[in-house]
Tab-separated table of C-alpha atoms in Angstrom:
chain	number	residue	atom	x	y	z
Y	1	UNK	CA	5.273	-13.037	-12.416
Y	2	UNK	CA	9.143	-11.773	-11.195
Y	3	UNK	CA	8.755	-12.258	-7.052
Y	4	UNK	CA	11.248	-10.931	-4.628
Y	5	UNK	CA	12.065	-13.287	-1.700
Y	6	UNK	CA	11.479	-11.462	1.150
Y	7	UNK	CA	13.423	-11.914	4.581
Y	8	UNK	CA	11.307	-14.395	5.882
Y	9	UNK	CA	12.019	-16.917	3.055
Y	10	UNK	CA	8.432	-15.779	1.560
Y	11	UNK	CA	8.339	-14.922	-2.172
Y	12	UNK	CA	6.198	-11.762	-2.789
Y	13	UNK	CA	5.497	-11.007	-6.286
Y	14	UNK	CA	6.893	-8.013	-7.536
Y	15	UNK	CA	3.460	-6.223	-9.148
Y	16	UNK	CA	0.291	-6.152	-7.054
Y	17	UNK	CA	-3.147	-4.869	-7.942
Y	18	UNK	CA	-3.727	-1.992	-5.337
Y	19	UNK	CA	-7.490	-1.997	-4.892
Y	20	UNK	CA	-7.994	1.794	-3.645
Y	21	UNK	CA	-10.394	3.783	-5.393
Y	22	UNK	CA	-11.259	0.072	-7.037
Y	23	UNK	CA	-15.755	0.730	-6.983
Y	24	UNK	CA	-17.333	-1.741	-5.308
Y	25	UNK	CA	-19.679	-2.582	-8.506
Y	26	UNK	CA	-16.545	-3.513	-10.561
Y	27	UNK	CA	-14.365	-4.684	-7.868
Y	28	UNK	CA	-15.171	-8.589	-8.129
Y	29	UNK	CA	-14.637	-7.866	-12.324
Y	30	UNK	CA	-11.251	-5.779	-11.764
Y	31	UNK	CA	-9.803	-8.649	-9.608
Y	32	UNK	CA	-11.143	-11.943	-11.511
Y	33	UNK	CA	-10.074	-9.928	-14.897
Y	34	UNK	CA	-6.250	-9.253	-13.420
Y	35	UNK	CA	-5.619	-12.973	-12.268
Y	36	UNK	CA	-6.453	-13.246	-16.421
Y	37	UNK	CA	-3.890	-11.222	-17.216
Y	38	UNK	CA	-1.362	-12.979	-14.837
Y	39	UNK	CA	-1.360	-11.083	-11.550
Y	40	UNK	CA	-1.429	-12.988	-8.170
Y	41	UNK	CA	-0.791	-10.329	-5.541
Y	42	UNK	CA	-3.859	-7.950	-4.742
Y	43	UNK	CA	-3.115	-4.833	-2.442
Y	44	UNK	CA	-6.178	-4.294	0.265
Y	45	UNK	CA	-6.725	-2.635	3.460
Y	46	UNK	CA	-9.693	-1.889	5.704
Y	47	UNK	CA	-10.068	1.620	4.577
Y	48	UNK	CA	-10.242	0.541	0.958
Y	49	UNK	CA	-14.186	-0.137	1.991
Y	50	UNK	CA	-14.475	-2.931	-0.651
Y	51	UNK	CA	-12.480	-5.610	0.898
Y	52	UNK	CA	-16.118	-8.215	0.915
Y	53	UNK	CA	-15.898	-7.482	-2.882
Y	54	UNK	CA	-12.032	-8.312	-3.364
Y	55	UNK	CA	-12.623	-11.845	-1.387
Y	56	UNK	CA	-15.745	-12.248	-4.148
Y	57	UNK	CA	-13.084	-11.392	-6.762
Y	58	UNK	CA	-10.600	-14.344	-4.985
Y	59	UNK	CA	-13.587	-17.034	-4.297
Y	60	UNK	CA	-14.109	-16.385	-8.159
Y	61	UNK	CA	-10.702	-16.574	-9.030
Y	62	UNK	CA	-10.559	-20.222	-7.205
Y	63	UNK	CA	-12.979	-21.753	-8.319
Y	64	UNK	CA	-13.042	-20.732	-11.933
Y	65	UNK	CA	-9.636	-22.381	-11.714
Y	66	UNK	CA	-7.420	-19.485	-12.635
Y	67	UNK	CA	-5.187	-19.604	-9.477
Y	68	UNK	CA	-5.290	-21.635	-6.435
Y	69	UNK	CA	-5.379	-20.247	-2.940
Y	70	UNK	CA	-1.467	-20.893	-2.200
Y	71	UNK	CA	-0.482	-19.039	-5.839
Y	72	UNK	CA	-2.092	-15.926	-4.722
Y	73	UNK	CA	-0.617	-13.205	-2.438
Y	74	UNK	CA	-3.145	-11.169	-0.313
Y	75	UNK	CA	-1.888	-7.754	1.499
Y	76	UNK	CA	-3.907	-6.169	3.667
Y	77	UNK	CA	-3.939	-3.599	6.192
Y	78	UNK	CA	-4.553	-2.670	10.352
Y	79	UNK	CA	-6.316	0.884	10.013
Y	80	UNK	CA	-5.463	3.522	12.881
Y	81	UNK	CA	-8.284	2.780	15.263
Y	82	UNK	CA	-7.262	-0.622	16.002
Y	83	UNK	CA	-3.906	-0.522	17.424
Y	84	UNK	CA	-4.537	-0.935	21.150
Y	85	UNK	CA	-3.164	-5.171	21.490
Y	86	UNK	CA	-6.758	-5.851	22.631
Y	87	UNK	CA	-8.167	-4.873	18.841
Y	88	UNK	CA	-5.473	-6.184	16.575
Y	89	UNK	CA	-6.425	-9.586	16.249
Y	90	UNK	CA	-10.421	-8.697	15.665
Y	91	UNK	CA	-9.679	-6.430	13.209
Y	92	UNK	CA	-7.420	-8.594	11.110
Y	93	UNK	CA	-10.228	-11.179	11.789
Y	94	UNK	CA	-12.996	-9.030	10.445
Y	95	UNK	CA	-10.628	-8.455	7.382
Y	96	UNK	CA	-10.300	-12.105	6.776
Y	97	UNK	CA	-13.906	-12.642	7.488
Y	98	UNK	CA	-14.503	-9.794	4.556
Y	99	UNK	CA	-11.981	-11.554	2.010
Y	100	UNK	CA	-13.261	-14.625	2.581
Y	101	UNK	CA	-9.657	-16.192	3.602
Y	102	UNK	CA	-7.646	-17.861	6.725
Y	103	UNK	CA	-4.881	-15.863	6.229
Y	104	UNK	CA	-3.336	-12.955	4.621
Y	105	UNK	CA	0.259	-13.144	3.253
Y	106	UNK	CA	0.736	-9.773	4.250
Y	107	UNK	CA	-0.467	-7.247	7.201
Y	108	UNK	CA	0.476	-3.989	7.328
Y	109	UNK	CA	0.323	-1.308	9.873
Y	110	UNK	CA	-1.927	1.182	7.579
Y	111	UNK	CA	-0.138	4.571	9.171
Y	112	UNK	CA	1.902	5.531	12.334
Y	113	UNK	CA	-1.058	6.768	13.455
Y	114	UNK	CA	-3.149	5.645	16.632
Y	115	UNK	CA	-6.618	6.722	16.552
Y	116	UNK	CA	-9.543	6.136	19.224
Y	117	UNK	CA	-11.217	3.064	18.980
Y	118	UNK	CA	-14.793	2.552	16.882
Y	119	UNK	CA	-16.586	-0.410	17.041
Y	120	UNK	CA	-17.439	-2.670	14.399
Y	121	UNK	CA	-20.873	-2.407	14.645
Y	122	UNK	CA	-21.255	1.625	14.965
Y	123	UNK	CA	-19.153	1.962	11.697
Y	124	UNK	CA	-17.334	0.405	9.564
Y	125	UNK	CA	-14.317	1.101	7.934
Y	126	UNK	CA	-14.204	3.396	10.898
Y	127	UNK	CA	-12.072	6.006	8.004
Y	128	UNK	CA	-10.242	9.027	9.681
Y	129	UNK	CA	-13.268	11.146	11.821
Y	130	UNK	CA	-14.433	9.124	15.303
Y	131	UNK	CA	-17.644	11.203	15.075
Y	132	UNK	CA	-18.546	12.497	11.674
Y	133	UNK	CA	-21.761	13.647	13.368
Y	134	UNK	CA	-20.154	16.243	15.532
Y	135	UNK	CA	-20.209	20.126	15.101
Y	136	UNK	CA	-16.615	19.827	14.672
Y	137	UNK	CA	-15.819	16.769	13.399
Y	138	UNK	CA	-11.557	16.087	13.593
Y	139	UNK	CA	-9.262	13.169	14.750
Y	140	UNK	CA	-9.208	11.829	18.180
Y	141	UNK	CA	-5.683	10.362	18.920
Y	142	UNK	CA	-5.101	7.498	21.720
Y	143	UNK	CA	-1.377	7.106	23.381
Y	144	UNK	CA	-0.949	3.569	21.775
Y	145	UNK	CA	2.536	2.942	21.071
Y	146	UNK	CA	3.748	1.372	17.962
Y	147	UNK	CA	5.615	-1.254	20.371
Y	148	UNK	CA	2.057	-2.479	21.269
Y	149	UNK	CA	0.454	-2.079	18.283
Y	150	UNK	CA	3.915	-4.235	16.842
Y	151	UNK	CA	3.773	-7.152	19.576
Y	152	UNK	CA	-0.107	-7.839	18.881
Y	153	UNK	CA	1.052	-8.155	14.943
Y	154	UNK	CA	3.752	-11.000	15.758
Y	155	UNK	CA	0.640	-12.593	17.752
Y	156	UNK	CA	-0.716	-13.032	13.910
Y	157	UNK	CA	2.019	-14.623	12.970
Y	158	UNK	CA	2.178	-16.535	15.686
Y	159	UNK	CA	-1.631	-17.696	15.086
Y	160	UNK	CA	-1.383	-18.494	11.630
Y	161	UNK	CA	-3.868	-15.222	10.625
Y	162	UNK	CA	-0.817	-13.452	8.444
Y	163	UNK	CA	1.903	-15.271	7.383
Y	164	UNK	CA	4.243	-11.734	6.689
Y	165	UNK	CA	3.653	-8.705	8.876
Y	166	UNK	CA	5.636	-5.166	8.234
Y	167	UNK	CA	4.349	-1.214	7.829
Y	168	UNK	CA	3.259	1.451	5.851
Y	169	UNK	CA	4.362	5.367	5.845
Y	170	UNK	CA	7.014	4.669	8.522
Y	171	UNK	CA	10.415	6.593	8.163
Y	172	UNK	CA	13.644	5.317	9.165
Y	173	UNK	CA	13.621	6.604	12.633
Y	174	UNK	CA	10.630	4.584	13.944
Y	175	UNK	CA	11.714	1.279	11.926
Y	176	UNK	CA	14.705	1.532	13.608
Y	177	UNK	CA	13.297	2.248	17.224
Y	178	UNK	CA	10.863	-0.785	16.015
Y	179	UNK	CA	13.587	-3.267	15.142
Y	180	UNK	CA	15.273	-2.633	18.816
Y	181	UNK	CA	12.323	-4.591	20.292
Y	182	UNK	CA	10.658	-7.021	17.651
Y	183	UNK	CA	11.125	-10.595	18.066
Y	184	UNK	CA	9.489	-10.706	14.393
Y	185	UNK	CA	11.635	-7.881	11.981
Y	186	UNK	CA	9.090	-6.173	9.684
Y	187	UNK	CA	9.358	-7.908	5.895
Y	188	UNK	CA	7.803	-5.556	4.015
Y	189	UNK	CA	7.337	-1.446	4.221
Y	190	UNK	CA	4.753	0.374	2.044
Y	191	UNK	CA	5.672	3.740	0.753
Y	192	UNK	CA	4.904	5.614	-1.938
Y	193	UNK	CA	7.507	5.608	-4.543
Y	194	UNK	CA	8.013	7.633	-7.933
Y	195	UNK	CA	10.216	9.690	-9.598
Y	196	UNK	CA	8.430	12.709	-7.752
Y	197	UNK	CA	9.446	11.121	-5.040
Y	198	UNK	CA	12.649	8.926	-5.056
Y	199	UNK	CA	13.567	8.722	-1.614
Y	200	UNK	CA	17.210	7.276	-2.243
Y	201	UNK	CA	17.902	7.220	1.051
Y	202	UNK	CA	14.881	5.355	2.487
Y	203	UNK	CA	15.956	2.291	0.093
Y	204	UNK	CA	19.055	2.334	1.010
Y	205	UNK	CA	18.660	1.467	4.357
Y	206	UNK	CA	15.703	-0.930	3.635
Y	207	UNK	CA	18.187	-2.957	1.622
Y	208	UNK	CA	20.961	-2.985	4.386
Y	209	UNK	CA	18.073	-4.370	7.173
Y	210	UNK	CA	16.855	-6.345	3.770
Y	211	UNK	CA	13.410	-4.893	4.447
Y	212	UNK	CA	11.316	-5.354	0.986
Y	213	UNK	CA	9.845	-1.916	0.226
Y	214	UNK	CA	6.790	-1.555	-1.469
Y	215	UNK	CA	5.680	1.730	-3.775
Y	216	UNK	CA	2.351	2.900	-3.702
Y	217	UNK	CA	1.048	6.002	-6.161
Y	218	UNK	CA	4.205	4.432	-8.866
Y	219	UNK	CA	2.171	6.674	-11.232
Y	220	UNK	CA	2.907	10.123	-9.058
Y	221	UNK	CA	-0.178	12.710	-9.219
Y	222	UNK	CA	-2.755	10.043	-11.333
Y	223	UNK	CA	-4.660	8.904	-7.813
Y	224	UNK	CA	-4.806	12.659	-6.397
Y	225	UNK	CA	-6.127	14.969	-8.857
Y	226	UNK	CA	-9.504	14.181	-8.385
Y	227	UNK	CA	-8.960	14.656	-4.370
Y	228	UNK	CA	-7.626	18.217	-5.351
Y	229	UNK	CA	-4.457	17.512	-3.771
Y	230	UNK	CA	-2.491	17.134	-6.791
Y	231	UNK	CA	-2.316	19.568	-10.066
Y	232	UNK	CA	-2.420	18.420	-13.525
Y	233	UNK	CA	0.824	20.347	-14.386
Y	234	UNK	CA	2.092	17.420	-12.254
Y	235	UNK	CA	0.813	14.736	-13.795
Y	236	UNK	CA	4.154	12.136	-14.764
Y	237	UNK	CA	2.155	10.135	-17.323
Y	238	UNK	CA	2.048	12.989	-19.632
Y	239	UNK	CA	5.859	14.658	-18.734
Y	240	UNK	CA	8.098	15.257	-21.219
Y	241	UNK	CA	10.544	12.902	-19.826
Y	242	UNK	CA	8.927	10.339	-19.410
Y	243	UNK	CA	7.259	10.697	-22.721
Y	244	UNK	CA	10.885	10.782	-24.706
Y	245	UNK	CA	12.218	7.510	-22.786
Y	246	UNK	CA	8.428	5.542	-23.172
Y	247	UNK	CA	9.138	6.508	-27.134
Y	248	UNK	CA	12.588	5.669	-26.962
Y	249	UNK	CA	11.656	2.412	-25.397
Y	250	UNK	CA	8.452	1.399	-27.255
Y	251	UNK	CA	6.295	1.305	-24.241
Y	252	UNK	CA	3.228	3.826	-22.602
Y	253	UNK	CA	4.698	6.223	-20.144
Y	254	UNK	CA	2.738	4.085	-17.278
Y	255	UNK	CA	4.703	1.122	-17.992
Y	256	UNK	CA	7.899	3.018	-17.824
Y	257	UNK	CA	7.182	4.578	-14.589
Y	258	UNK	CA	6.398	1.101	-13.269
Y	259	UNK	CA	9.883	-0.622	-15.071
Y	260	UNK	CA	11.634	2.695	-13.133
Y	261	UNK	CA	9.904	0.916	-9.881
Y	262	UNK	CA	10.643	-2.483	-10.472
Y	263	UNK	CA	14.057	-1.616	-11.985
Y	264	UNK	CA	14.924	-0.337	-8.588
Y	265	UNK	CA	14.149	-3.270	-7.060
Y	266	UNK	CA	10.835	-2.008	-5.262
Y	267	UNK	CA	7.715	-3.916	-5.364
Y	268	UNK	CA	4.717	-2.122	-7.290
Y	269	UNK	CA	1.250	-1.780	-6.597
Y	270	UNK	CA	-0.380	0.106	-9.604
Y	271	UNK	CA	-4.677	0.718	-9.530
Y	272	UNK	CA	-6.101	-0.124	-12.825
Y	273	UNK	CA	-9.768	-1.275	-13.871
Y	274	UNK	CA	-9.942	-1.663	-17.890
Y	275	UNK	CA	-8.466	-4.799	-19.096
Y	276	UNK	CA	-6.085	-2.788	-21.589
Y	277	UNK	CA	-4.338	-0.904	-18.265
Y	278	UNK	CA	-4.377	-4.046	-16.391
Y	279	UNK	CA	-2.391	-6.075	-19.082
Y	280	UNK	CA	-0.150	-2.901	-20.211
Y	281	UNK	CA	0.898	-2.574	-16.756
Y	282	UNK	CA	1.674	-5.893	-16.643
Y	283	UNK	CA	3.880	-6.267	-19.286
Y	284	UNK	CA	6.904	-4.711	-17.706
Y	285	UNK	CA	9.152	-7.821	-17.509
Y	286	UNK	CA	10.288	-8.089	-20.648
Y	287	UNK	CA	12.599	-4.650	-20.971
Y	288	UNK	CA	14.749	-2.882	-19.157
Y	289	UNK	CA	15.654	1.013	-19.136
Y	290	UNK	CA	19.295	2.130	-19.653
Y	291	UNK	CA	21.116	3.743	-17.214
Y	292	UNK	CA	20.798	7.081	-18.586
Y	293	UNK	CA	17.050	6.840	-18.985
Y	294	UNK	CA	16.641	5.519	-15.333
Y	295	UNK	CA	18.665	8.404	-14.272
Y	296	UNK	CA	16.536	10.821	-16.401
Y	297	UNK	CA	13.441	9.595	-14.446
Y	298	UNK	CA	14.935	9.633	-10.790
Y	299	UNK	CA	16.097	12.846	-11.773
Y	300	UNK	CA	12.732	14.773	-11.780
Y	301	UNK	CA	12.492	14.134	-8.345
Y	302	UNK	CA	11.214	17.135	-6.318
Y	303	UNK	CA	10.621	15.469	-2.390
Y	304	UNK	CA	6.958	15.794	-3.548
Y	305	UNK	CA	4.604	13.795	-1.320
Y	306	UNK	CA	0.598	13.212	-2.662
Y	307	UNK	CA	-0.157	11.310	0.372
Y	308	UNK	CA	0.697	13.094	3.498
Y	309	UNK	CA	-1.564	13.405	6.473
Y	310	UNK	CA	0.552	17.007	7.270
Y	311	UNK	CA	-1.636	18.456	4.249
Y	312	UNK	CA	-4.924	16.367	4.261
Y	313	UNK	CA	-6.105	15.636	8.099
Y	314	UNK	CA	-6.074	19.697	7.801
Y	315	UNK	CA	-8.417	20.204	4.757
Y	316	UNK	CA	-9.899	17.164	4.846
Y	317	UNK	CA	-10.462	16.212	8.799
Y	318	UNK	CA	-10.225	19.679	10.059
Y	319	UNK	CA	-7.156	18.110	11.951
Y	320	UNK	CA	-3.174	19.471	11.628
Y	321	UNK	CA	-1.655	16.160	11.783
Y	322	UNK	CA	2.267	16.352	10.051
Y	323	UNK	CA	3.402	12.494	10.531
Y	324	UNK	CA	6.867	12.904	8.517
Y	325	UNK	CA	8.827	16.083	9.767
C-alpha cells in the first residue's frame, strides 16, 4: 500500500478503512476481510460507537497472521466532550482500552468543538446532546480552548499513547493560531475532500506547513442520503462526469473519485463492507487520470459541504451551531 511520510518521519498509508456507519455485527468481518485485501490503516473515533468491535477486527487480524501490530496504522479520534486537559488522556485511554491497543498511530481532535463534559459511566460515546432526556434536548458548550485541548494531545505523545497527533474540520485560521503555540505541529488534518468539494486553497497551505491532509466522504453525497442531508440528484458515483472518465479509464466511478483523491496527494478514507467494494476501492494504484480528466472532476466543484455542524446541530440537535463561516 502507497504511504505518504508524514512530517514527523511517520509513514501513513495513503487509503484507510473509515469505520463510520461500519454495524457493529459486521464490524470485526469488515476489518479482518480489508487487511485480506491489503489495507493496514483503519479510520476510528469515539463517536463511531463500534470502536470494541474494530480492536476485535485487529486482535483477529494479529493473530490470524495477516499483519502484525507495527504494519498496521490505527487513527482515532478525541470527541467534543473531552477537551478540558484533565479528560484528554482518559478518553484516549478508554479508546485504547476499546481497540484493544497501547497506542494509536494517529489522534485526532474529532471537531473544533468543546462540549460539556459526560462521564464514562453515564454514557458512552457521549454523541452530540449532554442530556437526551431533557424537554429540550440541544448542545451545551464549555469555554475550553483549543490551546488546552492541543497541549494535553502533545502529553500523548509525550506518553507513548499516540505516536501522531493532528485535527479534524479545522480551517486555516485556527491551524495557524494553533501552530503559534505547539511545541508538537499537527501531522495530519481530516477534512472532507471531493470534487463537490475541492477546497484548493486548504491544500495549498497544508502542503507549504507540510501538514498531511486527510479526505473523508471521497465519495461526496454516498454517506448522507440516508441522514436526509444530501439529495440523490447529488450523488457523484452516478454523475455524468465521472461516469465518462471511469469508462474512459476502465475503472467504477468509486475508484475514480478515490484516484482524483489520491492523485492529489490527499490521504483517503473510503467506508465499504462487501468484499467486492473493499478490493475495488483498493485497486487504485495501478492508474493514473490525465490531466484533463482530473480537471474535469475538480471542476464540478460547487463549495458543497455534507458534513457541517451549521446545518445539522440545527435539525438534528435542535442547536444553531455554524463552525466554518
Amino acid at each position: 500500500m502507497n504511504t505518504q511520510t508524514l512530517n514527523t518521519g511517520s509513514h501513513m498509508p495513503m487509503l484507510g478503512l473509515g469505520t463510520w456507519k461500519i454495524d457493529k455485527s459486521q464490524c470485526a468481518d469488515v476489518i479482518v476481510a480489508a487487511a485480506k485485501a491489503g489495507y493496514r490503516h483503519f479510520d476510528c473515533a469515539c463517536d463511531y460507537g463500534n470502536e470494541i468491535e474494530v480492536g476485535q477486527g485487529i486482535k483477529r487480524i494479529i493473530d490470524e497472521g495477516i499483519a502484525t501490530r507495527e504494519e498496521l496504522w490505527i487513527t482515532s479520534k478525541l470527541w467534543n466532550t473531552y477537551h478540558a486537559k484533565e479528560h484528554v488522556r482518559p478518553a484516549c485511554e478508554k479508546t485504547l482500552s476499546d481497540l484493544g491497543l497501547d497506542y494509536v498511530d494517529l489522534y485526532l481532535i474529532h471537531f473544533p468543538i468543546a462540549l460539556k463534559y459526560v462521564p464514562f459511566e453515564d454514557r458512552y460515546p457521549p454523541e452530540w446532546f449532554y442530556d437526551p432526556a431533557a424537554d429540550s434536548p440541544g448542545l451545551v458548550t464549555e469555554p475550553v480552548p483549543i490551546r488546552e485541548t492541543w497541549e494535553a494531545m502533545e502529553s500523548l505523545v509525550e506518553a507513548g499513547l499516540a505516536k501522531d497527533i493532528g485535527v479534524c474540520n479545522f480551517g486555516v485560521s485556527l491551524m495557524r493560531d494553533m501552530l503559534s503555540y505547539a511545541k508538537i505541529r499537527p501531522s495530519v488534518l481530516q477534512v472532507e475532500l471531493h470534487p463537490r468539494l475541492t477546497q484548493e486553497k486548504l491544500l495549498r497551505w497544508c502542503a507549504q506547513e507540510e501538514i498531511a491532509v486527510t479526505a473523508f466522504s471521497p465519495f461526496g453525497p454516498s454517506s448522507y442520503f440516508q441522514l436526509g442531508m444530501a439529495e440523490q440528484s447529488e450523488s457523484l458515483i452516478n454523475n455524468d462526469v465521472v461516469q465518462a472518465i471511469a469508462k474512459e479509464a476502465g475503472k467504477t466511478p468509486g475508484q475514480v473519485l478515490l484516484r482524483w483523491a489520491v492523485q492529489r496527494g490527499t490521504i483517503v478514507i473510503p467506508k465499504a463492507s462487501s468484499e467486492k467494494h473493499l478490493q475495488e476501492n483498493a485497486a487504485i494504484f495501478d492508474f493514473e487520470l490525465t490531466k484533463d480528466q482530473m480537471s474535469g472532476l475538480s471542476a464540478l466543484n460547487q463549495n458543497r459541504r455534507f458534513n457541517d455542524p451549521g446545518h445539522f446541530c440545527e435539525a438534528a440537535f435542535n442547536t444553531f451551531f455554524p463552525i466554518y463561516e
